[in-house]
Amino acid sequence: MVETLSIAVIGAPGVGKTSIIRQFIYNDFSEVYTPTQARYVYRPSVILNGNMYDLKILDVPPISSFPSSTSQEWMDLRCRGVRNANAYILVYDICCVESFEYVKMIRQQIMEHREASGSEVPILVVGSKRDLQRHRFTPRRAVSVLVKKTWKCGYVECSAKFNWHVVLLFKELLGIAVARGLRQNHTSIRLQGALQRNRCSVM
């Protein structure tokens, strides 16, 4: 039986959430910025350690806060499916400190929600636009230490424009999810390539 994993991708406006997702699925990047106005769902598949997973990737428009209740989630179309996602990718722009503060706020709200429900969920913080690292607001190590040591989250930096570490971040997130018992024990993850439209990646 193929298991479906729901991944919510959240970030402030203009951080490159959609570009990362489209680069991962379609090997596509657009220089034209188009704001995400509504929630969009992508459904690629991956093979991990011989097991196939159908991914449900939620491209979430900027939200003022993480939905604190089921009623709030369903009242706002942008938030549907966010509260009960199997994992989260929180994206910030390494050149924009405000986008990092947004991620900090959303992560804290996710933790509060998950602690209240008694469930632990994988969270991966992603620093986007690595190709602009000369303009970053703080050294990579400072953010990495904070995220990994204090927040206890995974951390990856990537460039959707140059397809750098884009596959790695999804590989990292799936590795965390599997290691926490989402499926069978995590042994190894091999990446062999990606596909066509609604492609199936072998990891």
mmCIF file of C-alpha atoms in Angstrom:
data_model
loop_
_atom_site.group_PDB
_atom_site.id
_atom_site.type_symbol
_atom_site.label_atom_id
_atom_site.label_comp_id
_atom_site.label_asym_id
_atom_site.label_seq_id
_atom_site.Cartn_x
_atom_site.Cartn_y
_atom_site.Cartn_z
ATOM 1 C CA MET A 1 0.000 0.000 0.000
ATOM 2 C CA VAL A 2 1.326 3.422 -0.948
ATOM 3 C CA GLU A 3 1.479 5.830 1.976
ATOM 4 C CA THR A 4 0.617 9.501 1.471
ATOM 5 C CA LEU A 5 2.733 12.081 3.304
ATOM 6 C CA SER A 6 1.459 15.631 3.606
ATOM 7 C CA ILE A 7 4.129 18.367 3.635
ATOM 8 C CA ALA A 8 3.194 22.006 4.231
ATOM 9 C CA VAL A 9 5.617 24.578 2.790
ATOM 10 C CA ILE A 10 5.270 27.906 4.606
ATOM 11 C CA GLY A 11 7.114 31.221 4.370
ATOM 12 C CA ALA A 12 6.807 34.982 4.061
ATOM 13 C CA PRO A 13 6.012 36.616 0.682
ATOM 14 C CA GLY A 14 8.774 36.409 -1.917
ATOM 15 C CA VAL A 15 11.042 33.886 -0.167
ATOM 16 C CA GLY A 16 10.833 31.405 -3.060
ATOM 17 C CA LYS A 17 8.547 28.646 -1.731
ATOM 18 C CA THR A 18 6.895 27.966 -5.072
ATOM 19 C CA SER A 19 10.201 28.155 -6.954
ATOM 20 C CA ILE A 20 11.685 25.482 -4.679
ATOM 21 C CA ILE A 21 8.686 23.183 -5.140
ATOM 22 C CA ARG A 22 8.567 23.614 -8.917
ATOM 23 C CA GLN A 23 12.299 23.079 -9.241
ATOM 24 C CA PHE A 24 11.986 19.837 -7.271
ATOM 25 C CA ILE A 25 9.039 18.494 -9.267
ATOM 26 C CA TYR A 26 9.452 19.968 -12.752
ATOM 27 C CA ASN A 27 13.103 21.092 -12.957
ATOM 28 C CA ASP A 28 11.659 24.496 -13.721
ATOM 29 C CA PHE A 29 12.543 28.026 -12.557
ATOM 30 C CA SER A 30 10.994 31.349 -13.519
ATOM 31 C CA GLU A 31 12.664 34.732 -13.074
ATOM 32 C CA VAL A 32 9.220 36.334 -12.896
ATOM 33 C CA TYR A 33 7.855 36.641 -9.363
ATOM 34 C CA THR A 34 4.212 35.645 -9.070
ATOM 35 C CA PRO A 35 2.804 35.953 -5.524
ATOM 36 C CA THR A 36 1.065 32.863 -4.173
ATOM 37 C CA GLN A 37 -2.544 33.945 -3.706
ATOM 38 C CA ALA A 38 -4.190 30.609 -2.920
ATOM 39 C CA ARG A 39 -3.150 27.256 -1.532
ATOM 40 C CA TYR A 40 -1.923 24.914 -4.250
ATOM 41 C CA VAL A 41 -1.369 21.178 -3.922
ATOM 42 C CA TYR A 42 1.361 19.247 -5.763
ATOM 43 C CA ARG A 43 1.339 15.430 -5.785
ATOM 44 C CA PRO A 44 4.697 13.938 -6.792
ATOM 45 C CA SER A 45 5.786 10.444 -5.742
ATOM 46 C CA VAL A 46 9.113 9.205 -4.405
ATOM 47 C CA ILE A 47 10.663 5.825 -3.739
ATOM 48 C CA LEU A 48 12.520 5.655 -0.431
ATOM 49 C CA ASN A 49 14.373 2.474 0.598
ATOM 50 C CA GLY A 50 12.202 0.463 -1.763
ATOM 51 C CA ASN A 51 8.955 1.955 -0.444
ATOM 52 C CA MET A 52 6.833 4.292 -2.552
ATOM 53 C CA TYR A 53 5.353 7.441 -1.025
ATOM 54 C CA ASP A 54 2.808 9.773 -2.563
ATOM 55 C CA LEU A 55 3.681 13.276 -1.424
ATOM 56 C CA LYS A 56 1.010 15.895 -0.937
ATOM 57 C CA ILE A 57 2.964 19.151 -0.985
ATOM 58 C CA LEU A 58 0.925 22.154 0.161
ATOM 59 C CA ASP A 59 2.194 25.462 -1.227
ATOM 60 C CA VAL A 60 0.730 27.701 1.480
ATOM 61 C CA PRO A 61 0.163 31.422 0.788
ATOM 62 C CA PRO A 62 1.517 33.806 3.447
ATOM 63 C CA ILE A 63 -0.613 33.461 6.586
ATOM 64 C CA SER A 64 -0.656 35.821 9.562
ATOM 65 C CA SER A 65 -0.415 32.930 12.013
ATOM 66 C CA PHE A 66 -0.572 29.155 12.251
ATOM 67 C CA PRO A 67 -4.240 28.099 12.640
ATOM 68 C CA SER A 68 -4.866 27.496 16.344
ATOM 69 C CA SER A 69 -8.012 25.436 15.876
ATOM 70 C CA THR A 70 -9.770 23.279 13.325
ATOM 71 C CA SER A 71 -12.490 25.891 12.889
ATOM 72 C CA GLN A 72 -9.915 28.600 12.135
ATOM 73 C CA GLU A 73 -8.206 26.302 9.646
ATOM 74 C CA TRP A 74 -11.404 25.612 7.723
ATOM 75 C CA MET A 75 -12.603 29.204 7.789
ATOM 76 C CA ASP A 76 -9.491 30.270 5.867
ATOM 77 C CA LEU A 77 -9.078 28.399 2.562
ATOM 78 C CA ARG A 78 -5.339 29.140 2.591
ATOM 79 C CA CYS A 79 -4.872 27.056 5.746
ATOM 80 C CA ARG A 80 -6.772 23.890 4.895
ATOM 81 C CA GLY A 81 -4.718 20.808 5.663
ATOM 82 C CA VAL A 82 -1.953 22.790 7.374
ATOM 83 C CA ARG A 83 -2.637 21.837 10.993
ATOM 84 C CA ASN A 84 -2.408 18.087 10.429
ATOM 85 C CA ALA A 85 0.444 17.947 7.923
ATOM 86 C CA ASN A 86 2.943 15.118 8.449
ATOM 87 C CA ALA A 87 5.885 17.512 8.131
ATOM 88 C CA TYR A 88 6.721 21.192 7.591
ATOM 89 C CA ILE A 89 9.211 23.058 5.438
ATOM 90 C CA LEU A 90 9.650 26.627 6.715
ATOM 91 C CA VAL A 91 11.343 28.806 4.104
ATOM 92 C CA TYR A 92 13.097 32.141 4.659
ATOM 93 C CA ASP A 93 15.224 34.380 2.443
ATOM 94 C CA ILE A 94 18.835 34.445 3.693
ATOM 95 C CA CYS A 95 18.978 38.135 2.684
ATOM 96 C CA CYS A 96 15.847 39.148 4.618
ATOM 97 C CA VAL A 97 15.837 39.076 8.415
ATOM 98 C CA GLU A 98 12.088 39.778 8.515
ATOM 99 C CA SER A 99 11.410 36.517 6.666
ATOM 100 C CA PHE A 100 13.462 34.658 9.281
ATOM 101 C CA GLU A 101 11.474 36.281 12.095
ATOM 102 C CA TYR A 102 8.320 35.063 10.341
ATOM 103 C CA VAL A 103 9.654 31.501 10.275
ATOM 104 C CA LYS A 104 10.589 31.821 13.947
ATOM 105 C CA MET A 105 7.022 32.810 14.808
ATOM 106 C CA ILE A 106 5.395 30.058 12.734
ATOM 107 C CA ARG A 107 7.716 27.383 14.155
ATOM 108 C CA GLN A 108 6.859 28.391 17.703
ATOM 109 C CA GLN A 109 3.145 28.248 16.928
ATOM 110 C CA ILE A 110 3.507 24.815 15.308
ATOM 111 C CA MET A 111 5.341 23.546 18.376
ATOM 112 C CA GLU A 112 2.650 24.878 20.704
ATOM 113 C CA HIS A 113 -0.073 23.227 18.627
ATOM 114 C CA ARG A 114 1.733 19.902 18.371
ATOM 115 C CA GLU A 115 2.632 19.814 22.074
ATOM 116 C CA ALA A 116 -1.017 20.393 22.930
ATOM 117 C CA SER A 117 -2.045 17.475 20.709
ATOM 118 C CA GLY A 118 0.746 15.266 22.027
ATOM 119 C CA SER A 119 2.391 14.659 18.640
ATOM 120 C CA GLU A 120 5.875 15.497 17.394
ATOM 121 C CA VAL A 121 6.290 16.548 13.790
ATOM 122 C CA PRO A 122 9.386 16.923 11.574
ATOM 123 C CA ILE A 123 10.256 20.552 10.769
ATOM 124 C CA LEU A 124 12.928 21.555 8.249
ATOM 125 C CA VAL A 125 14.024 25.194 8.097
ATOM 126 C CA VAL A 126 15.246 26.187 4.640
ATOM 127 C CA GLY A 127 17.360 29.225 3.809
ATOM 128 C CA SER A 128 16.545 30.108 0.198
ATOM 129 C CA LYS A 129 18.394 32.205 -2.397
ATOM 130 C CA ARG A 130 21.832 30.855 -1.483
ATOM 131 C CA ASP A 131 23.084 32.297 -4.776
ATOM 132 C CA LEU A 132 22.744 35.743 -3.114
ATOM 133 C CA GLN A 133 24.787 34.796 -0.064
ATOM 134 C CA ARG A 134 26.980 37.894 -0.290
ATOM 135 C CA HIS A 135 23.927 39.842 0.852
ATOM 136 C CA ARG A 136 22.893 37.556 3.691
ATOM 137 C CA PHE A 137 21.876 39.191 6.959
ATOM 138 C CA THR A 138 23.878 36.840 9.204
ATOM 139 C CA PRO A 139 26.486 34.076 8.790
ATOM 140 C CA ARG A 140 25.163 30.632 7.919
ATOM 141 C CA ARG A 141 26.709 29.032 10.992
ATOM 142 C CA ALA A 142 24.833 31.332 13.375
ATOM 143 C CA VAL A 143 21.468 30.341 11.904
ATOM 144 C CA SER A 144 22.399 26.662 11.605
ATOM 145 C CA VAL A 145 23.408 26.434 15.277
ATOM 146 C CA LEU A 146 20.235 28.188 16.422
ATOM 147 C CA VAL A 147 17.947 25.999 14.307
ATOM 148 C CA LYS A 148 19.662 22.673 15.015
ATOM 149 C CA LYS A 149 20.733 23.111 18.646
ATOM 150 C CA THR A 150 17.998 25.318 20.079
ATOM 151 C CA TRP A 151 14.992 24.671 17.850
ATOM 152 C CA LYS A 152 15.871 20.979 17.303
ATOM 153 C CA CYS A 153 14.933 21.264 13.619
ATOM 154 C CA GLY A 154 16.707 20.298 10.432
ATOM 155 C CA TYR A 155 18.440 23.033 8.421
ATOM 156 C CA VAL A 156 19.334 23.279 4.724
ATOM 157 C CA GLU A 157 20.212 26.182 2.433
ATOM 158 C CA CYS A 158 19.371 26.045 -1.260
ATOM 159 C CA SER A 159 19.112 27.968 -4.515
ATOM 160 C CA ALA A 160 16.046 27.243 -6.625
ATOM 161 C CA LYS A 161 17.526 29.354 -9.416
ATOM 162 C CA PHE A 162 20.537 27.082 -9.810
ATOM 163 C CA ASN A 163 18.842 23.891 -8.527
ATOM 164 C CA TRP A 164 21.375 23.690 -5.701
ATOM 165 C CA HIS A 165 20.395 21.502 -2.730
ATOM 166 C CA VAL A 166 16.727 21.526 -3.764
ATOM 167 C CA VAL A 167 16.479 17.737 -3.949
ATOM 168 C CA LEU A 168 18.673 17.532 -0.845
ATOM 169 C CA LEU A 169 16.177 19.427 1.288
ATOM 170 C CA PHE A 170 13.338 17.033 0.420
ATOM 171 C CA LYS A 171 15.711 14.118 0.946
ATOM 172 C CA GLU A 172 16.624 15.563 4.344
ATOM 173 C CA LEU A 173 12.992 16.026 5.373
ATOM 174 C CA LEU A 174 11.995 12.502 4.337
ATOM 175 C CA GLY A 175 15.024 11.158 6.192
ATOM 176 C CA ILE A 176 13.904 12.940 9.372
ATOM 177 C CA ALA A 177 10.343 11.686 8.948
ATOM 178 C CA VAL A 178 11.412 8.086 8.412
ATOM 179 C CA ALA A 179 13.921 8.237 11.276
ATOM 180 C CA ARG A 180 11.091 9.276 13.596
ATOM 181 C CA GLY A 181 9.150 6.185 12.686
ATOM 182 C CA LEU A 182 6.859 7.523 9.983
ATOM 183 C CA ARG A 183 7.430 4.301 8.142
ATOM 184 C CA GLN A 184 10.120 1.622 8.548
ATOM 185 C CA ASN A 185 13.516 2.216 10.122
ATOM 186 C CA HIS A 186 15.725 4.654 8.251
ATOM 187 C CA THR A 187 18.684 2.852 6.695
ATOM 188 C CA SER A 188 19.855 4.812 3.690
ATOM 189 C CA ILE A 189 18.572 7.271 1.132
ATOM 190 C CA ARG A 190 19.881 7.132 -2.419
ATOM 191 C CA LEU A 191 19.080 9.764 -4.967
ATOM 192 C CA GLN A 192 19.066 8.595 -8.572
ATOM 193 C CA GLY A 193 17.136 11.279 -10.359
ATOM 194 C CA ALA A 194 13.819 12.946 -10.967
ATOM 195 C CA LEU A 195 11.007 12.676 -13.409
ATOM 196 C CA GLN A 196 8.539 14.174 -15.822
ATOM 197 C CA ARG A 197 5.335 15.987 -14.883
ATOM 198 C CA ASN A 198 4.016 14.531 -11.602
ATOM 199 C CA ARG A 199 7.220 12.637 -11.659
ATOM 200 C CA CYS A 200 8.410 9.870 -9.394
ATOM 201 C CA SER A 201 11.831 10.401 -7.815
ATOM 202 C CA VAL A 202 13.943 7.481 -6.646
ATOM 203 C CA MET A 203 15.636 8.381 -3.363
#
